Amino acid sequence: MIHNPLLTIEIDILVLLAVACLSAIALKRLKFPYTVALVILGFGLGWLGKHIEPFEFLQTLTLSHDLILFVFVPPLIFESALNLDSRLLLRNLTPILTLAAPGLLLSTAIVGAILSWGTILTLPQSLLFGSLISATDPVAVIALFKELGAPKRLGILVEGESLFNDATAIVTFNIILGVIITGQEFGLPALQQGFVAFLINFGGGIVVGSLVGLFMRTPISLSRDNPLVLATLTTILAYTTFLVAEEVVHVSGVIAVVSAGIVLGWYKTNQLKFEDREFIGEYWEYLAFLANSLIFLLVGLTVSGLGFFLQVKQTQDLLGAIGLTLISILLARAIVVFGFTALLNRWQPTNSVELSYQIVSYWGGLRGAVCLALALSFEPDFPNRELMLMLTLGVVIFTLLIPGTTIAALLKKLRLDLPPLFDRLNQALARSLSQHHALEQLPLIETTLLNPRPEMLAAYQQKCQTGLGQARQVLTSLFNEADEKTRQQWVWFMALNLERQIYRNMYDAGFMDEPFLAQFNLMLNLKQDAVAEGEVPPSQPDQLIFEAWVTNLTLMLGEKWMPQNSEVNGLRAKNIFNTGKFWGFTAHASKMVPIRLKAVFEDSGLDVNFLQPCITQYQQWNKEAVHQVMQLETEPLVELQKQIAERISQRSQGRTIEDLISIGAISEATGNGLIQSD
């Protein structure tokens, strides 16, 4: 047998990763929830480690409080926050925070009251257990949402609640634990202290995460051309944020990581190149896969190692306590989800949460890593520690095996596996365009292949034409199914997304600076929000924002009191220069959007005449932008045109040198020297 502890751990991890990879391949075919299967497999591995000597090394690794919180939680939380749609999160922040904070506290009280009545746990111990068991962990559910194409709003409601109630659970748990350890009574003073501590933890977590995220923007910005360094820096950001918040400032590490992830997510979306965005996204998806795979396999190993099923079989009282616990959490979850949501729907009828969403949120409230981490944090001599750990394992196993395996059927029953009409239109459009472009490849195939057989070309053409006809039929049917307002909104969303891509291309090509890209993205966000609210066409936001306002105010005061000052004249020239850039970029985008929009509709077989209101509006914006450019003073305008021409020339030379490097015509060192000399 192996006696080197480090080598044993290495072998354990390799075996677990191999099991995870093989499971991922097999389970994709079997349509079985990945994380649920890993728990079952982990239990099987634990049984092998106990009963078969060659597999004894599998008993080395088990879950612990520190392993979960300090190793697994930061990447899982950070990956979720990094990919959150921050605008969709803000629009649904009220129901998310209501369920995550007041909802969790109410659930803690309900579970605590029931268990203090029906088990040997005291009221403080029951409340402590209620706080740790009320945190949801819908990893399996979110993965299923993505697979089935469930509505984005449902995903943000479930995932957002999980992110924030993890933090609420940890903070509440620590507050109650502190009250128990210090021997205080659960009176008004303890509640007041707890409330203040709760606010400090939440607010402090937001501040710490935002500050660390903003601080790390500088090194991340400097490493934009080195994706490996970029990925490493984001890893440092996730773990450092958690450690600083928990161990230095003593505030919520989960909320800090969520805040840092949202800050980096905005920066990644708006200011990183396409290649860097793709790499960072894939890197964090891989880290999340590793963390989820290991943590759920280790859940199964831990269940096996603690002899959970054997204890349940031998102890009738434990089985009864688990049953009462399951009843209490299901009852508390129902009261929280349906009760609070009903109140919010009456208060915010325009942003109400559908009943079908409430049902999925209720049944999808699985328990997992955070619950186990808190249960494993008890000291060995803590009263009723073993019972609370067994109850936690019972709830985790039940929610993974029952709701975790039936949530897909529930989604299909509620018809939430069908994407919204907007998403179905986008899917049909993508299918139609892909078939059209495949058909356009026929001449290339004919000229590339050596003496192609006519029947093969005819068969390929017939296949593409059939696919294109079917795709266009589906798209036209969906387009006709939508009412006039929905069709106009869909067209405008498409136009605004094309405009966003045009600005992004100008930025990636080096023509546009980061502040301008951020400015245009903000303007497009405002327009898309207006379209979502039914404002078609959307109003054009004012030329943005604080910086321009300050500049204009400075110029106004400077020209009044120091009209000949060189600094004022320099600021005036810079303002004219930036204004020219803004309107120049706007003019280019408003000219290109109608052209691309027409091309999309023509290639997909839709009626181009339907685009006319949108095209007319863009043409009007183009005239306004061109007019604004022509109003500029001649000298700054000429300087602007010169700078753009130089950037185009430099970019073209750079691409040529990169192509020569890629084919081996010149060395990378020679190419870099040529680029730097230019």
CSV table of C-alpha atoms in Angstrom, one decimal, residues 334-645:
chain,number,residue,atom,x,y,z
A,334,ALA,CA,-43.5,26.8,0.8
A,335,ILE,CA,-44.4,29.7,3.2
A,336,VAL,CA,-41.4,31.7,2.1
A,337,VAL,CA,-41.7,31.3,-1.6
A,338,PHE,CA,-45.4,31.5,-2.1
A,339,GLY,CA,-46.1,33.9,0.8
A,340,PHE,CA,-43.4,36.5,0.1
A,341,THR,CA,-43.9,36.3,-3.7
A,342,ALA,CA,-47.6,36.9,-3.3
A,343,LEU,CA,-46.9,40.0,-1.3
A,344,LEU,CA,-44.4,41.2,-3.8
A,345,ASN,CA,-46.7,40.6,-6.7
A,346,ARG,CA,-49.3,42.8,-5.1
A,347,TRP,CA,-46.7,45.5,-4.4
A,348,GLN,CA,-45.1,45.3,-7.8
A,349,PRO,CA,-47.8,44.0,-10.2
A,350,THR,CA,-45.8,45.1,-13.3
A,351,ASN,CA,-42.8,42.9,-12.3
A,352,SER,CA,-44.8,40.0,-10.8
A,353,VAL,CA,-43.3,36.5,-10.6
A,354,GLU,CA,-45.5,33.8,-12.4
A,355,LEU,CA,-46.9,30.9,-10.4
A,356,SER,CA,-45.0,28.4,-12.5
A,357,TYR,CA,-41.7,30.2,-11.6
A,358,GLN,CA,-42.7,30.0,-7.9
A,359,ILE,CA,-43.4,26.3,-8.1
A,360,VAL,CA,-40.0,25.6,-9.8
A,361,SER,CA,-38.3,27.8,-7.2
A,362,TYR,CA,-39.9,25.9,-4.4
A,363,TRP,CA,-39.2,22.4,-5.7
A,364,GLY,CA,-35.7,23.4,-6.9
A,365,GLY,CA,-34.5,24.5,-3.5
A,366,LEU,CA,-31.9,21.8,-3.2
A,367,ARG,CA,-29.3,21.8,-0.3
A,368,GLY,CA,-25.6,21.2,-0.8
A,369,ALA,CA,-22.1,22.5,-0.1
A,370,VAL,CA,-22.8,25.5,2.3
A,371,CYS,CA,-25.1,23.4,4.5
A,372,LEU,CA,-22.5,20.7,4.9
A,373,ALA,CA,-19.7,23.2,5.5
A,374,LEU,CA,-21.6,24.8,8.3
A,375,ALA,CA,-22.6,21.4,9.8
A,376,LEU,CA,-19.0,20.2,9.7
A,377,SER,CA,-17.8,23.4,11.4
A,378,PHE,CA,-19.1,22.3,14.9
A,379,GLU,CA,-16.5,21.5,17.5
A,380,PRO,CA,-16.4,17.8,18.5
A,381,ASP,CA,-17.9,18.6,21.9
A,382,PHE,CA,-20.7,20.8,20.7
A,383,PRO,CA,-24.0,19.6,22.1
A,384,ASN,CA,-26.0,17.3,19.7
A,385,ARG,CA,-23.4,17.8,17.0
A,386,GLU,CA,-23.8,14.3,15.6
A,387,LEU,CA,-27.6,14.6,15.3
A,388,MET,CA,-27.4,17.9,13.4
A,389,LEU,CA,-24.8,16.5,11.1
A,390,MET,CA,-27.0,13.5,10.4
A,391,LEU,CA,-30.0,15.7,9.8
A,392,THR,CA,-28.0,17.8,7.4
A,393,LEU,CA,-26.9,14.7,5.4
A,394,GLY,CA,-30.5,13.5,5.4
A,395,VAL,CA,-31.8,16.7,3.9
A,396,VAL,CA,-29.0,17.0,1.4
A,397,ILE,CA,-29.5,13.4,0.1
A,398,PHE,CA,-33.3,13.8,0.0
A,399,THR,CA,-33.2,17.1,-2.0
A,400,LEU,CA,-30.6,15.8,-4.4
A,401,LEU,CA,-32.3,12.4,-5.0
A,402,ILE,CA,-36.0,13.5,-5.1
A,403,PRO,CA,-36.4,17.1,-6.3
A,404,GLY,CA,-33.0,16.9,-8.1
A,405,THR,CA,-34.2,14.0,-10.3
A,406,THR,CA,-37.8,15.2,-10.8
A,407,ILE,CA,-37.3,18.9,-11.6
A,408,ALA,CA,-36.9,18.2,-15.3
A,409,ALA,CA,-40.3,16.5,-15.5
A,410,LEU,CA,-41.8,19.5,-13.5
A,411,LEU,CA,-40.3,22.0,-16.0
A,412,LYS,CA,-41.8,20.1,-18.9
A,413,LYS,CA,-45.2,19.8,-17.2
A,414,LEU,CA,-45.3,23.5,-16.6
A,415,ARG,CA,-44.0,24.1,-20.2
A,416,LEU,CA,-41.0,26.0,-19.0
A,417,ASP,CA,-38.7,23.9,-21.1
A,418,LEU,CA,-40.0,25.9,-24.1
A,419,PRO,CA,-37.9,29.1,-24.6
A,420,PRO,CA,-39.8,32.4,-24.7
A,421,LEU,CA,-41.0,33.6,-28.1
A,422,PHE,CA,-38.0,35.9,-28.4
A,423,ASP,CA,-35.6,33.1,-27.9
A,424,ARG,CA,-37.4,30.8,-30.3
A,425,LEU,CA,-37.4,33.6,-32.9
A,426,ASN,CA,-33.6,34.0,-32.4
A,427,GLN,CA,-33.0,30.2,-32.6
A,428,ALA,CA,-35.1,30.0,-35.8
A,429,LEU,CA,-33.3,32.9,-37.3
A,430,ALA,CA,-29.9,31.4,-36.5
A,431,ARG,CA,-31.0,28.1,-38.1
A,432,SER,CA,-32.2,29.8,-41.2
A,433,LEU,CA,-29.1,31.9,-41.6
A,434,SER,CA,-26.8,28.9,-41.0
A,435,GLN,CA,-28.7,26.9,-43.7
A,436,HIS,CA,-28.5,29.9,-46.1
A,437,HIS,CA,-24.7,30.3,-45.6
A,438,ALA,CA,-24.2,26.5,-46.0
A,439,LEU,CA,-25.9,26.8,-49.4
A,440,GLU,CA,-23.6,29.7,-50.3
A,441,GLN,CA,-20.6,27.3,-49.9
A,442,LEU,CA,-21.6,25.3,-52.9
A,443,PRO,CA,-19.4,27.3,-55.4
A,444,LEU,CA,-16.4,27.0,-53.0
A,445,ILE,CA,-16.9,23.2,-52.7
A,446,GLU,CA,-17.2,23.0,-56.5
A,447,THR,CA,-13.9,24.9,-57.1
A,448,THR,CA,-12.0,23.3,-54.2
A,449,LEU,CA,-12.7,19.6,-54.8
A,450,LEU,CA,-10.9,17.9,-57.6
A,451,ASN,CA,-13.4,16.9,-60.3
A,452,PRO,CA,-16.5,16.7,-58.0
A,453,ARG,CA,-19.2,14.3,-59.0
A,454,PRO,CA,-22.3,16.2,-60.2
A,455,GLU,CA,-24.7,13.9,-58.3
A,456,MET,CA,-22.8,14.7,-55.0
A,457,LEU,CA,-23.1,18.4,-55.6
A,458,ALA,CA,-26.8,18.0,-56.5
A,459,ALA,CA,-27.4,16.0,-53.4
A,460,TYR,CA,-25.6,18.6,-51.2
A,461,GLN,CA,-27.6,21.4,-52.9
A,462,GLN,CA,-30.9,19.6,-52.4
A,463,LYS,CA,-30.1,18.9,-48.7
A,464,CYS,CA,-29.3,22.6,-48.1
A,465,GLN,CA,-32.3,23.9,-49.9
A,466,THR,CA,-34.6,21.5,-48.0
A,467,GLY,CA,-33.1,22.5,-44.7
A,468,LEU,CA,-33.3,26.2,-45.7
A,469,GLY,CA,-36.9,25.9,-46.7
A,470,GLN,CA,-37.9,24.2,-43.4
A,471,ALA,CA,-35.9,26.7,-41.3
A,472,ARG,CA,-37.5,29.6,-43.2
A,473,GLN,CA,-41.0,28.1,-42.7
A,474,VAL,CA,-40.5,27.8,-39.0
A,475,LEU,CA,-39.1,31.3,-38.7
A,476,THR,CA,-42.0,32.8,-40.8
A,477,SER,CA,-44.5,30.9,-38.7
A,478,LEU,CA,-43.1,32.2,-35.4
A,479,PHE,CA,-42.8,35.7,-36.8
A,480,ASN,CA,-46.5,35.6,-37.9
A,481,GLU,CA,-47.5,34.1,-34.5
A,482,ALA,CA,-46.1,37.2,-32.7
A,483,ASP,CA,-48.2,40.3,-32.4
A,484,GLU,CA,-47.2,43.6,-33.9
A,485,LYS,CA,-45.6,45.0,-30.7
A,486,THR,CA,-43.6,41.8,-30.1
A,487,ARG,CA,-42.3,41.8,-33.7
A,488,GLN,CA,-41.2,45.4,-33.5
A,489,GLN,CA,-39.5,44.8,-30.2
A,490,TRP,CA,-37.7,41.8,-31.7
A,491,VAL,CA,-36.5,43.8,-34.6
A,492,TRP,CA,-35.2,46.6,-32.4
A,493,PHE,CA,-33.4,44.2,-30.1
A,494,MET,CA,-31.7,42.7,-33.2
A,495,ALA,CA,-30.8,46.2,-34.4
A,496,LEU,CA,-29.4,47.3,-31.1
A,497,ASN,CA,-27.4,44.0,-30.8
A,498,LEU,CA,-25.9,44.7,-34.3
A,499,GLU,CA,-25.1,48.2,-33.2
A,500,ARG,CA,-23.3,46.9,-30.1
A,501,GLN,CA,-21.3,44.5,-32.2
A,502,ILE,CA,-20.3,47.3,-34.6
A,503,TYR,CA,-18.9,49.3,-31.6
A,504,ARG,CA,-17.2,46.2,-30.3
A,505,ASN,CA,-15.6,45.6,-33.7
A,506,MET,CA,-14.3,49.2,-33.7
A,507,TYR,CA,-12.9,48.7,-30.3
A,508,ASP,CA,-11.3,45.3,-31.1
A,509,ALA,CA,-9.8,46.9,-34.2
A,510,GLY,CA,-8.1,49.6,-32.2
A,511,PHE,CA,-10.2,52.5,-33.5
A,512,MET,CA,-12.2,53.1,-30.3
A,513,ASP,CA,-10.9,53.7,-26.7
A,514,GLU,CA,-12.4,52.0,-23.6
A,515,PRO,CA,-14.3,55.1,-22.3
A,516,PHE,CA,-16.2,55.4,-25.6
A,517,LEU,CA,-17.0,51.7,-25.7
A,518,ALA,CA,-18.3,51.9,-22.1
A,519,GLN,CA,-20.3,55.0,-23.0
A,520,PHE,CA,-21.9,53.3,-26.1
A,521,ASN,CA,-22.7,50.1,-24.1
A,522,LEU,CA,-24.5,52.2,-21.5
A,523,MET,CA,-26.5,54.0,-24.1
A,524,LEU,CA,-27.5,50.7,-25.7
A,525,ASN,CA,-28.4,49.2,-22.3
A,526,LEU,CA,-30.8,52.2,-21.8
A,527,LYS,CA,-32.3,51.8,-25.3
A,528,GLN,CA,-32.8,48.0,-24.7
A,529,ASP,CA,-34.5,48.7,-21.4
A,530,ALA,CA,-36.8,51.2,-23.1
A,531,VAL,CA,-37.6,48.6,-25.8
A,532,ALA,CA,-38.3,46.0,-23.2
A,533,GLU,CA,-40.8,48.5,-21.6
A,534,GLY,CA,-42.6,48.9,-24.9
A,535,GLU,CA,-40.9,52.1,-26.1
A,536,VAL,CA,-40.5,51.6,-29.9
A,537,PRO,CA,-38.5,53.3,-31.2
A,538,PRO,CA,-36.4,54.0,-28.1
A,539,SER,CA,-35.4,57.6,-27.4
A,540,GLN,CA,-31.8,58.5,-28.0
A,541,PRO,CA,-30.1,59.0,-24.6
A,542,ASP,CA,-28.2,62.3,-24.2
A,543,GLN,CA,-24.6,62.4,-25.1
A,544,LEU,CA,-23.2,60.9,-21.9
A,545,ILE,CA,-22.7,61.7,-18.8
A,546,PHE,CA,-20.8,63.1,-15.9
A,547,GLU,CA,-17.4,63.6,-17.6
A,548,ALA,CA,-19.0,65.6,-20.4
A,549,TRP,CA,-21.0,67.6,-17.9
A,550,VAL,CA,-17.9,68.5,-15.9
A,551,THR,CA,-15.9,69.3,-19.0
A,552,ASN,CA,-18.6,71.7,-20.3
A,553,LEU,CA,-19.0,73.3,-16.9
A,554,THR,CA,-15.2,73.8,-16.7
A,555,LEU,CA,-15.1,75.3,-20.2
A,556,MET,CA,-17.9,77.6,-19.5
A,557,LEU,CA,-16.3,79.0,-16.3
A,558,GLY,CA,-12.8,79.0,-17.9
A,559,GLU,CA,-13.9,80.9,-21.0
A,560,LYS,CA,-15.7,83.5,-18.8
A,561,TRP,CA,-12.8,84.2,-16.5
A,562,MET,CA,-9.7,83.1,-18.4
A,563,PRO,CA,-10.6,83.2,-22.2
A,564,GLN,CA,-6.9,83.2,-23.4
A,565,ASN,CA,-5.6,80.6,-20.9
A,566,SER,CA,-3.6,77.8,-22.7
A,567,GLU,CA,-5.1,75.0,-20.4
A,568,VAL,CA,-8.6,76.2,-21.2
A,569,ASN,CA,-7.8,76.2,-24.9
A,570,GLY,CA,-6.3,72.7,-24.6
A,571,LEU,CA,-9.4,71.5,-22.8
A,572,ARG,CA,-11.6,73.1,-25.4
A,573,ALA,CA,-9.6,71.3,-28.2
A,574,LYS,CA,-9.8,68.0,-26.4
A,575,ASN,CA,-13.5,68.3,-25.9
A,576,ILE,CA,-14.1,69.1,-29.6
A,577,PHE,CA,-11.8,66.1,-30.5
A,578,ASN,CA,-13.8,63.7,-28.2
A,579,THR,CA,-17.1,65.1,-29.4
A,580,GLY,CA,-16.0,64.5,-33.0
A,581,LYS,CA,-15.1,60.9,-32.1
A,582,PHE,CA,-18.4,60.3,-30.4
A,583,TRP,CA,-20.5,61.5,-33.3
A,584,GLY,CA,-18.2,59.9,-35.9
A,585,PHE,CA,-18.6,56.5,-34.3
A,586,THR,CA,-22.3,57.1,-34.0
A,587,ALA,CA,-22.5,58.1,-37.7
A,588,HIS,CA,-20.7,54.9,-38.8
A,589,ALA,CA,-22.8,52.6,-36.6
A,590,SER,CA,-26.1,54.2,-37.6
A,591,LYS,CA,-25.1,53.8,-41.3
A,592,MET,CA,-24.1,50.2,-41.0
A,593,VAL,CA,-27.0,48.9,-38.8
A,594,PRO,CA,-29.7,49.2,-41.6
A,595,ILE,CA,-27.4,47.5,-44.1
A,596,ARG,CA,-26.7,44.6,-41.8
A,597,LEU,CA,-30.3,44.4,-40.7
A,598,LYS,CA,-31.5,44.2,-44.3
A,599,ALA,CA,-28.9,41.5,-45.1
A,600,VAL,CA,-30.1,39.4,-42.1
A,601,PHE,CA,-33.8,39.6,-43.2
A,602,GLU,CA,-33.0,38.9,-46.8
A,603,ASP,CA,-30.8,35.8,-46.0
A,604,SER,CA,-33.5,34.5,-43.6
A,605,GLY,CA,-36.4,35.0,-46.0
A,606,LEU,CA,-38.3,37.5,-43.9
A,607,ASP,CA,-40.1,40.5,-45.4
A,608,VAL,CA,-37.6,43.4,-45.5
A,609,ASN,CA,-40.5,45.9,-45.7
A,610,PHE,CA,-41.2,45.2,-42.0
A,611,LEU,CA,-37.8,46.9,-41.1
A,612,GLN,CA,-38.7,50.2,-42.6
A,613,PRO,CA,-39.7,52.0,-39.3
A,614,CYS,CA,-36.4,50.9,-37.7
A,615,ILE,CA,-34.3,51.7,-40.7
A,616,THR,CA,-35.9,55.2,-41.0
A,617,GLN,CA,-35.1,55.9,-37.4
A,618,TYR,CA,-31.4,54.9,-37.9
A,619,GLN,CA,-31.2,57.0,-41.0
A,620,GLN,CA,-32.5,60.0,-38.9
A,621,TRP,CA,-29.8,59.3,-36.2
A,622,ASN,CA,-27.2,59.1,-39.0
A,623,LYS,CA,-28.2,62.5,-40.4
A,624,GLU,CA,-28.0,64.0,-36.9
A,625,ALA,CA,-24.6,62.5,-36.2
A,626,VAL,CA,-23.2,63.6,-39.6
A,627,HIS,CA,-24.6,67.1,-38.9
A,628,GLN,CA,-22.9,67.2,-35.5
A,629,VAL,CA,-19.5,66.2,-37.0
A,630,MET,CA,-19.8,68.9,-39.7
A,631,GLN,CA,-20.4,71.5,-37.1
A,632,LEU,CA,-17.0,71.0,-35.5
A,633,GLU,CA,-14.1,73.4,-36.0
A,634,THR,CA,-11.9,72.5,-39.0
A,635,GLU,CA,-8.6,71.9,-37.3
A,636,PRO,CA,-9.8,69.4,-34.7
A,637,LEU,CA,-11.8,67.6,-37.3
A,638,VAL,CA,-8.8,67.2,-39.6
A,639,GLU,CA,-6.7,66.0,-36.6
A,640,LEU,CA,-9.4,63.4,-35.8
A,641,GLN,CA,-9.5,62.2,-39.4
A,642,LYS,CA,-5.7,62.0,-39.5
A,643,GLN,CA,-5.6,59.9,-36.2
A,644,ILE,CA,-8.3,57.5,-37.5
A,645,ALA,CA,-6.3,57.1,-40.8
